[in-house]
Coordinates of N, CA, C and O in Angstrom, one line a residue:
X1 N -146.4 -190.8 244.3 CA -146.3 -190.4 243.0 C -146.1 -188.9 242.4 O -147.4 -188.2 243.1
X2 N -145.2 -188.2 241.9 CA -145.5 -186.9 241.7 C -146.6 -186.5 240.7 O -147.4 -187.0 239.9
X3 N -147.1 -185.5 240.6 CA -148.3 -185.0 239.7 C -147.7 -184.2 238.7 O -147.0 -182.8 239.2
X4 N -148.1 -184.3 237.6 CA -147.3 -183.6 236.4 C -147.8 -182.3 236.4 O -149.3 -182.0 236.9
X5 N -147.3 -181.2 235.8 CA -147.9 -180.1 235.8 C -148.0 -179.7 234.1 O -146.7 -179.7 233.4
X6 N -148.8 -179.1 233.8 CA -149.1 -178.9 232.0 C -149.4 -177.5 232.1 O -150.1 -176.8 232.9
X7 N -149.0 -176.7 230.5 CA -148.9 -175.6 230.9 C -149.8 -175.5 229.6 O -149.5 -175.6 228.5
X8 N -151.0 -174.9 230.0 CA -151.9 -174.4 228.6 C -151.4 -172.9 228.0 O -151.5 -171.9 228.5
X9 N -151.7 -173.1 226.6 CA -151.8 -171.9 225.6 C -153.0 -171.2 226.0 O -153.9 -171.7 226.8
X10 N -153.1 -169.8 225.9 CA -154.4 -169.2 225.9 C -155.4 -169.7 224.9 O -156.9 -169.9 225.6
X11 N -154.9 -170.3 223.7 CA -156.2 -171.0 223.5 C -157.1 -172.2 223.5 O -157.9 -172.2 223.4
X12 N -156.1 -173.2 224.1 CA -156.3 -174.0 224.8 C -157.1 -173.8 226.3 O -158.1 -174.4 226.3
X13 N -157.0 -173.1 226.9 CA -157.7 -172.5 227.9 C -159.3 -172.3 227.6 O -159.9 -172.4 228.4
X14 N -158.9 -171.2 226.3 CA -160.7 -171.1 225.9 C -161.3 -172.1 225.7 O -162.6 -171.9 225.8
X15 N -160.4 -172.8 225.1 CA -161.4 -174.7 224.8 C -162.1 -175.1 225.5 O -163.2 -175.3 225.9
X16 N -161.1 -175.2 227.1 CA -161.7 -175.5 228.0 C -162.8 -174.7 228.5 O -163.8 -175.2 228.7
X17 N -162.8 -173.6 228.6 CA -164.2 -172.7 228.7 C -165.1 -173.2 228.1 O -166.3 -172.7 228.6
X18 N -165.2 -173.1 226.8 CA -166.0 -173.3 225.7 C -166.7 -175.1 226.0 O -167.9 -175.0 225.8
X19 N -166.4 -175.8 226.8 CA -167.0 -177.2 227.2 C -168.1 -176.9 228.0 O -167.7 -176.0 229.2
X20 N -168.8 -177.5 228.0 CA -170.3 -177.2 228.7 C -170.6 -178.1 229.9 O -169.8 -179.3 229.7
X21 N -170.4 -177.7 231.1 CA -171.0 -178.1 232.3 C -171.6 -179.1 232.3 O -172.5 -179.1 231.2
X22 N -171.9 -180.3 232.5 CA -172.5 -181.5 232.7 C -171.8 -182.5 233.1 O -171.3 -182.9 233.8
X23 N -172.7 -184.1 232.3 CA -172.5 -185.3 232.7 C -170.9 -186.0 233.0 O -170.9 -186.7 233.8
X24 N -170.4 -185.4 232.4 CA -168.9 -185.3 232.2 C -167.9 -184.6 233.0 O -166.7 -184.8 232.7
X25 N -168.2 -183.5 233.0 CA -167.1 -182.3 233.4 C -167.9 -181.4 234.5 O -169.2 -181.2 234.5
X26 N -167.3 -180.8 235.3 CA -167.5 -180.0 236.3 C -166.7 -179.0 236.8 O -165.5 -179.1 236.5
X27 N -166.7 -177.5 237.0 CA -165.6 -176.7 237.1 C -165.8 -176.7 238.7 O -167.0 -176.1 239.0
X28 N -165.0 -176.5 239.5 CA -165.0 -176.0 241.0 C -164.2 -174.9 241.4 O -163.1 -174.9 240.9
X29 N -164.7 -174.0 242.3 CA -163.7 -173.2 242.9 C -162.4 -173.9 243.8 O -163.0 -175.0 244.2
X30 N -161.5 -173.5 243.7 CA -160.3 -173.7 244.8 C -160.6 -173.7 246.2 O -160.0 -174.8 247.0
X31 N -161.8 -173.2 246.6 CA -162.0 -172.6 247.6 C -162.8 -174.1 248.4 O -163.7 -173.5 249.4
X32 N -163.7 -174.5 247.5 CA -164.4 -175.5 247.6 C -163.8 -176.5 249.0 O -162.6 -176.8 248.5
X33 N -164.7 -177.0 249.7 CA -164.3 -178.0 250.6 C -164.3 -179.1 250.3 O -165.0 -179.9 249.8
X34 N -162.9 -179.7 250.6 CA -162.8 -181.3 250.0 C -163.9 -182.3 250.0 O -164.4 -183.0 249.4
X35 N -164.3 -182.0 251.2 CA -165.1 -183.4 251.6 C -166.5 -182.6 250.3 O -167.0 -184.3 250.2
X36 N -167.3 -181.8 250.4 CA -167.7 -181.5 249.5 C -167.6 -181.9 248.3 O -168.5 -182.6 247.3
X37 N -166.3 -181.6 247.4 CA -166.0 -182.1 246.3 C -166.3 -183.8 246.3 O -166.2 -184.1 245.0
X38 N -166.1 -184.4 247.3 CA -165.8 -185.9 247.2 C -167.5 -186.5 246.5 O -167.2 -187.5 245.9
X39 N -168.2 -185.8 246.9 CA -170.0 -186.2 246.3 C -169.8 -186.1 244.6 O -170.1 -186.8 244.2
X40 N -168.9 -185.5 244.2 CA -168.8 -185.0 242.7 C -168.1 -186.3 242.5 O -168.4 -187.0 241.2
X41 N -166.7 -186.1 243.1 CA -165.7 -187.3 242.4 C -166.6 -189.2 242.7 O -166.3 -189.8 241.8
X42 N -167.1 -189.1 243.9 CA -168.1 -190.3 243.6 C -169.1 -190.5 242.9 O -169.0 -191.6 242.2
X43 N -169.7 -189.5 242.5 CA -170.8 -189.7 241.5 C -170.5 -189.6 240.2 O -171.0 -190.5 239.6
X44 N -169.1 -189.1 239.6 CA -168.2 -189.5 238.7 C -168.4 -190.9 238.4 O -168.4 -191.9 237.4
X45 N -167.5 -191.2 239.7 CA -166.6 -192.8 239.4 C -168.1 -193.6 239.2 O -167.6 -195.1 238.8
X46 N -169.2 -193.3 239.9 CA -170.2 -194.3 240.0 C -171.3 -194.2 238.8 O -172.3 -195.1 238.7
X47 N -171.1 -193.0 238.0 CA -171.6 -193.2 236.3 C -171.1 -193.5 235.6 O -170.5 -194.9 235.6
X48 N -170.5 -192.5 234.9 CA -169.5 -193.1 233.4 C -168.0 -192.4 233.6 O -167.5 -192.5 232.6
X49 N -167.6 -191.4 234.5 CA -166.3 -191.0 235.0 C -166.6 -190.1 234.4 O -167.6 -189.2 233.8
X50 N -165.6 -189.0 234.3 CA -165.2 -187.7 233.6 C -164.4 -186.5 234.2 O -163.6 -187.3 234.6
X51 N -164.3 -185.6 234.3 CA -163.3 -184.9 234.6 C -163.9 -183.4 235.7 O -165.0 -183.3 235.5
X52 N -162.9 -183.1 236.3 CA -163.2 -182.0 237.5 C -161.7 -181.2 237.5 O -161.2 -181.5 237.6
X53 N -162.4 -179.8 237.3 CA -161.2 -178.7 237.5 C -161.4 -177.6 238.6 O -162.5 -177.4 238.7
X54 N -160.7 -177.7 239.3 CA -160.5 -177.7 240.9 C -159.9 -176.1 240.5 O -158.4 -176.3 240.3
X55 N -160.3 -175.0 240.5 CA -159.6 -173.8 240.5 C -160.0 -172.7 239.3 O -159.6 -172.0 238.7
X56 N -161.6 -173.0 238.9 CA -161.8 -172.3 237.8 C -163.4 -171.8 238.2 O -164.1 -172.7 238.6
X57 N -163.6 -170.4 238.2 CA -164.3 -170.0 238.8 C -165.7 -169.6 238.0 O -165.6 -169.2 236.8
X58 N -166.9 -169.8 238.2 CA -168.4 -169.6 237.7 C -168.3 -168.1 237.9 O -168.9 -168.3 239.1
X59 N -168.5 -167.0 236.6 CA -168.8 -165.5 236.8 C -169.9 -165.2 236.1 O -170.1 -166.1 235.2
X60 N -170.6 -164.4 236.4 CA -171.9 -163.8 235.1 C -171.5 -163.9 234.0 O -172.3 -164.3 233.0
X61 N -170.4 -163.4 233.7 CA -169.6 -163.2 232.4 C -168.8 -164.8 231.9 O -168.6 -164.2 230.5
X62 N -168.9 -165.4 233.0 CA -168.1 -166.8 232.1 C -167.5 -167.3 233.1 O -167.2 -167.3 234.2
X63 N -166.4 -168.3 232.5 CA -165.5 -169.0 233.4 C -164.3 -168.0 234.0 O -163.8 -167.1 232.9
X64 N -163.7 -168.0 234.8 CA -162.6 -167.1 235.3 C -161.5 -168.3 236.1 O -161.7 -169.0 237.0
X65 N -160.2 -168.3 235.3 CA -159.3 -169.2 236.0 C -158.2 -168.4 237.3 O -158.3 -167.4 237.4
X66 N -158.6 -169.4 238.6 CA -158.4 -168.7 239.9 C -157.9 -170.1 240.8 O -158.9 -170.5 241.3
X67 N -156.7 -170.5 240.3 CA -156.0 -171.6 240.9 C -155.7 -171.5 242.0 O -155.4 -170.5 242.8
X68 N -155.0 -172.8 243.0 CA -154.8 -172.4 244.0 C -153.0 -171.9 243.8 O -152.4 -171.6 242.6
X69 N -152.9 -171.2 244.7 CA -151.8 -170.1 244.8 C -150.5 -171.0 244.5 O -149.8 -170.9 243.8
X70 N -150.3 -172.1 244.8 CA -149.2 -173.3 245.0 C -149.3 -174.5 244.5 O -150.9 -175.0 245.3
X71 N -149.2 -175.4 244.4 CA -149.2 -176.7 244.5 C -149.7 -177.3 245.8 O -150.7 -178.4 246.0
X72 N -148.9 -176.7 246.9 CA -148.9 -177.5 247.9 C -150.1 -177.0 248.8 O -150.6 -177.7 249.7
X73 N -150.8 -175.9 248.2 CA -151.8 -175.7 248.7 C -153.1 -176.5 248.2 O -154.1 -176.2 249.1
X74 N -153.0 -177.4 247.5 CA -154.1 -178.5 246.9 C -153.8 -180.1 247.9 O -154.4 -180.5 247.7
X75 N -152.8 -179.6 248.8 CA -152.5 -180.7 249.8 C -153.5 -181.4 250.4 O -153.6 -182.6 250.6
X76 N -154.4 -180.5 251.2 CA -155.3 -180.9 252.0 C -156.8 -181.6 250.9 O -157.3 -182.4 251.4
X77 N -156.7 -181.0 249.8 CA -158.0 -181.5 248.9 C -157.5 -182.9 248.4 O -158.1 -183.9 248.6
X78 N -156.0 -183.1 248.4 CA -155.5 -184.8 247.7 C -155.8 -185.6 248.5 O -156.1 -186.6 248.2
X79 N -155.1 -184.8 249.5 CA -155.0 -186.1 250.8 C -156.4 -186.6 251.2 O -156.6 -187.8 251.8
X80 N -157.6 -185.9 251.5 CA -159.0 -185.7 251.2 C -159.5 -187.0 250.4 O -159.9 -188.3 250.5
X81 N -159.0 -187.2 248.8 CA -159.4 -187.9 248.1 C -158.9 -189.2 248.2 O -159.2 -190.1 248.0
X82 N -157.3 -188.9 248.4 CA -156.8 -190.2 249.0 C -157.4 -191.0 250.1 O -157.2 -192.5 250.1
X83 N -157.7 -190.5 250.9 CA -158.1 -191.1 252.3 C -159.4 -191.8 252.0 O -159.9 -193.0 252.1
X84 N -159.9 -191.3 251.0 CA -161.7 -192.0 250.5 C -161.5 -193.0 249.6 O -161.9 -193.9 250.0
X85 N -160.2 -192.7 248.7 CA -160.4 -193.4 247.4 C -158.6 -194.2 247.6 O -158.0 -193.8 246.6
X86 N -158.1 -194.8 248.3 CA -156.6 -195.1 248.8 C -156.6 -195.8 247.1 O -157.0 -196.8 246.8
X87 N -154.9 -196.1 247.2 CA -154.3 -197.0 246.0 C -155.2 -197.0 244.8 O -155.0 -198.1 244.4
X88 N -156.5 -195.9 244.5 CA -156.8 -196.2 243.2 C -155.8 -195.7 242.2 O -155.9 -194.3 242.2
X89 N -156.4 -196.5 240.8 CA -155.6 -196.4 239.6 C -156.9 -195.3 238.9 O -157.3 -195.2 237.8
X90 N -158.0 -195.3 240.0 CA -159.3 -194.8 239.0 C -159.1 -193.3 239.0 O -160.1 -192.2 238.1
X91 N -158.8 -192.7 239.8 CA -158.2 -191.5 239.9 C -156.8 -190.3 239.6 O -155.7 -191.3 239.9
X92 N -157.1 -189.8 238.2 CA -155.7 -189.5 238.1 C -155.4 -187.9 238.4 O -156.4 -187.2 238.1
X93 N -154.3 -187.2 239.0 CA -154.3 -185.8 239.1 C -153.2 -185.4 238.1 O -152.2 -186.2 238.3
X94 N -153.7 -183.9 237.7 CA -152.7 -183.3 236.8 C -152.8 -181.6 237.6 O -154.3 -181.3 237.7
X95 N -151.6 -181.0 237.3 CA -152.0 -179.6 237.6 C -151.8 -179.1 236.2 O -150.9 -179.1 235.7
X96 N -152.8 -177.7 236.4 CA -152.6 -177.1 234.8 C -152.2 -175.6 235.2 O -152.6 -175.4 236.4
X97 N -151.3 -175.4 234.6 CA -151.3 -173.3 234.6 C -151.1 -172.8 233.1 O -151.6 -173.6 232.2
X98 N -151.5 -171.6 233.3 CA -151.8 -170.7 232.0 C -150.6 -169.6 232.3 O -151.0 -168.7 233.5
X99 N -150.0 -168.9 231.3 CA -149.1 -168.3 231.2 C -149.9 -166.8 231.7 O -149.2 -166.1 232.5
X100 N -151.3 -166.5 231.4 CA -151.7 -165.4 231.3 C -153.1 -165.6 232.6 O -153.7 -164.4 232.3
X101 N -152.8 -166.4 233.6 CA -153.8 -166.4 234.5 C -153.0 -167.1 235.9 O -151.9 -167.9 235.8
X102 N -153.9 -166.4 236.7 CA -152.9 -166.9 238.2 C -153.4 -168.2 238.7 O -154.4 -169.1 238.6
X103 N -152.2 -169.2 239.5 CA -152.2 -170.2 239.9 C -152.6 -171.6 239.2 O -152.4 -171.2 238.3
X104 N -152.2 -172.5 240.0 CA -152.7 -173.7 239.5 C -153.8 -174.4 239.8 O -154.6 -174.7 240.9
X105 N -154.3 -175.0 238.6 CA -156.0 -175.4 238.6 C -155.7 -177.2 238.9 O -154.6 -177.6 238.1
X106 N -156.3 -177.8 239.8 CA -155.9 -178.9 239.6 C -156.7 -180.0 238.6 O -158.3 -179.7 239.0
X107 N -156.6 -180.6 238.0 CA -157.3 -181.2 236.7 C -157.6 -182.7 237.6 O -156.8 -183.5 237.8
X108 N -158.9 -183.3 237.6 CA -159.0 -184.6 238.4 C -159.7 -185.4 237.3 O -160.6 -185.3 236.8
X109 N -159.0 -186.3 236.7 CA -159.5 -187.3 236.0 C -160.1 -188.5 236.5 O -159.4 -189.1 237.0
X110 N -161.2 -188.6 236.7 CA -162.1 -190.1 236.8 C -162.5 -191.3 236.2 O -163.4 -190.6 234.9
X111 N -162.0 -192.4 236.3 CA -162.7 -193.4 235.3 C -163.8 -193.8 236.0 O -164.2 -194.0 237.4
X112 N -164.5 -194.6 235.4 CA -165.7 -195.4 236.0 C -165.2 -196.5 237.0 O -164.3 -197.1 236.2
X113 N -165.6 -196.7 238.1 CA -165.5 -198.0 238.8 C -166.3 -199.2 239.0 O -167.2 -199.1 238.4
X114 N -165.5 -200.0 239.3 CA -166.4 -201.6 239.7 C -167.3 -201.3 240.4 O -168.6 -202.1 241.0
X115 N -166.6 -201.1 241.6 CA -167.5 -201.0 242.9 C -167.8 -199.8 243.3 O -167.3 -198.4 242.3
X116 N -169.0 -199.3 244.0 CA -169.4 -198.5 244.2 C -168.5 -197.3 245.3 O -167.8 -197.8 246.3
X117 N -168.6 -196.0 244.9 CA -167.7 -195.3 245.7 C -168.9 -194.0 246.6 O -169.6 -193.8 246.1
X118 N -168.3 -194.1 247.9 CA -168.8 -193.2 249.0 C -168.2 -192.4 248.9 O -166.7 -191.8 248.9
X119 N -168.8 -190.9 249.0 CA -168.6 -189.3 249.3 C -168.3 -189.8 250.9 O -168.5 -190.6 251.8
X120 N -167.3 -188.5 251.5 CA -167.1 -188.3 252.5 C -168.3 -188.7 254.0 O -168.1 -188.8 254.7
X121 N -169.3 -188.0 253.2 CA -170.6 -188.6 254.2 C -171.1 -189.7 254.4 O -172.0 -189.8 254.6
X122 N -170.6 -190.7 253.6 CA -171.0 -192.1 253.5 C -172.3 -192.5 252.5 O -172.4 -193.4 252.8
X123 N -172.6 -191.6 252.0 CA -173.4 -191.9 250.8 C -173.0 -191.9 249.7 O -172.0 -191.5 248.8
X124 N -173.2 -193.0 249.0 CA -173.1 -193.0 247.6 C -173.9 -191.7 246.2 O -175.0 -191.8 246.8
X125 N -173.3 -191.6 245.2 CA -173.8 -190.6 244.4 C -173.4 -191.2 243.3 O -172.9 -191.6 243.0
X126 N -174.9 -190.8 242.3 CA -174.6 -190.5 240.4 C -174.5 -189.5 240.0 O -175.5 -188.6 240.6
X127 N -173.9 -189.2 239.1 CA -174.0 -188.4 237.9 C -175.3 -188.4 237.2 O -175.2 -189.4 236.4
X128 N -176.1 -187.4 237.2 CA -177.0 -187.2 235.9 C -176.9 -185.8 235.5 O -177.4 -184.9 236.1
X129 N -176.4 -185.7 234.5 CA -176.4 -184.2 233.7 C -175.3 -184.0 235.0 O -174.4 -183.9 234.3
X130 N -175.8 -182.4 235.1 CA -174.7 -181.3 235.9 C -174.9 -181.5 237.3 O -174.3 -180.8 238.1
X131 N -175.7 -182.8 238.0 CA -175.9 -183.1 239.6 C -175.2 -184.0 239.7 O -175.7 -185.3 239.2
X132 N -175.3 -184.1 241.1 CA -175.0 -185.3 241.9 C -176.4 -186.0 242.6 O -176.2 -185.0 243.7
X133 N -176.8 -187.1 242.5 CA -178.0 -187.7 243.3 C -177.6 -188.6 244.0 O -176.8 -189.3 243.6
X134 N -178.0 -188.2 245.2 CA -177.8 -189.6 246.2 C -178.0 -190.8 245.9 O -179.4 -190.5 245.4
X135 N -178.2 -191.6 246.5 CA -178.5 -193.2 246.1 C -178.6 -193.7 247.8 O -177.4 -193.9 247.8
X136 N -179.6 -193.8 248.1 CA -179.7 -194.3 249.3 C -180.3 -195.4 249.4 O -179.9 -196.5 250.7
X137 N -181.1 -196.2 248.9 CA -181.8 -197.6 248.8 C -180.7 -198.6 248.5 O -180.0 -198.8 247.5
X138 N -180.6 -199.8 248.9 CA -179.9 -200.8 249.0 C -180.2 -201.3 247.4 O -179.1 -201.9 246.4
X139 N -181.3 -201.3 247.0 CA -181.8 -201.9 245.5 C -181.1 -200.7 244.6 O -180.6 -201.0 243.3
X140 N -181.2 -199.5 245.0 CA -180.4 -198.6 243.9 C -179.2 -198.6 244.0 O -178.5 -198.1 242.9
X141 N -178.4 -198.7 245.1 CA -176.9 -199.2 245.1 C -176.8 -200.5 244.2 O -175.4 -200.1 243.6
X142 N -177.3 -201.2 244.6 CA -176.9 -202.6 243.4 C -177.1 -202.2 242.0 O -176.7 -202.9 241.1
X143 N -178.2 -201.0 241.4 CA -178.2 -201.1 240.4 C -177.1 -200.6 240.0 O -176.6 -200.8 239.0

């Protein structure tokens, strides 16, 4: 299935930057290792869902758009996610571009799932605020 590409206006991009990271939202560098990012995806899926934007950098002065140079450069990330969450309708991908910003930002929309999702390290995580907490005991996983 092809991944759609949407173009944001400068105003839409500023509105995105104004949203605070937290329980439902995370911004990540496109340089993040895919396996590390699976912790965030699993945590969102095991909590209440949310969105991850891969290609937005955190800087002292605020957020900076710095996406993948081409959509194909995100293939390693998407392949890693598809390996962990195969044939899942719980994860949707879109590329975002902006006329005045470089590259393609990968937006991952994560729905709350019925089953427990594990990150690539084999651990279940849950999202609490802006952090991903490991869930290790069988009792906690059942909750």
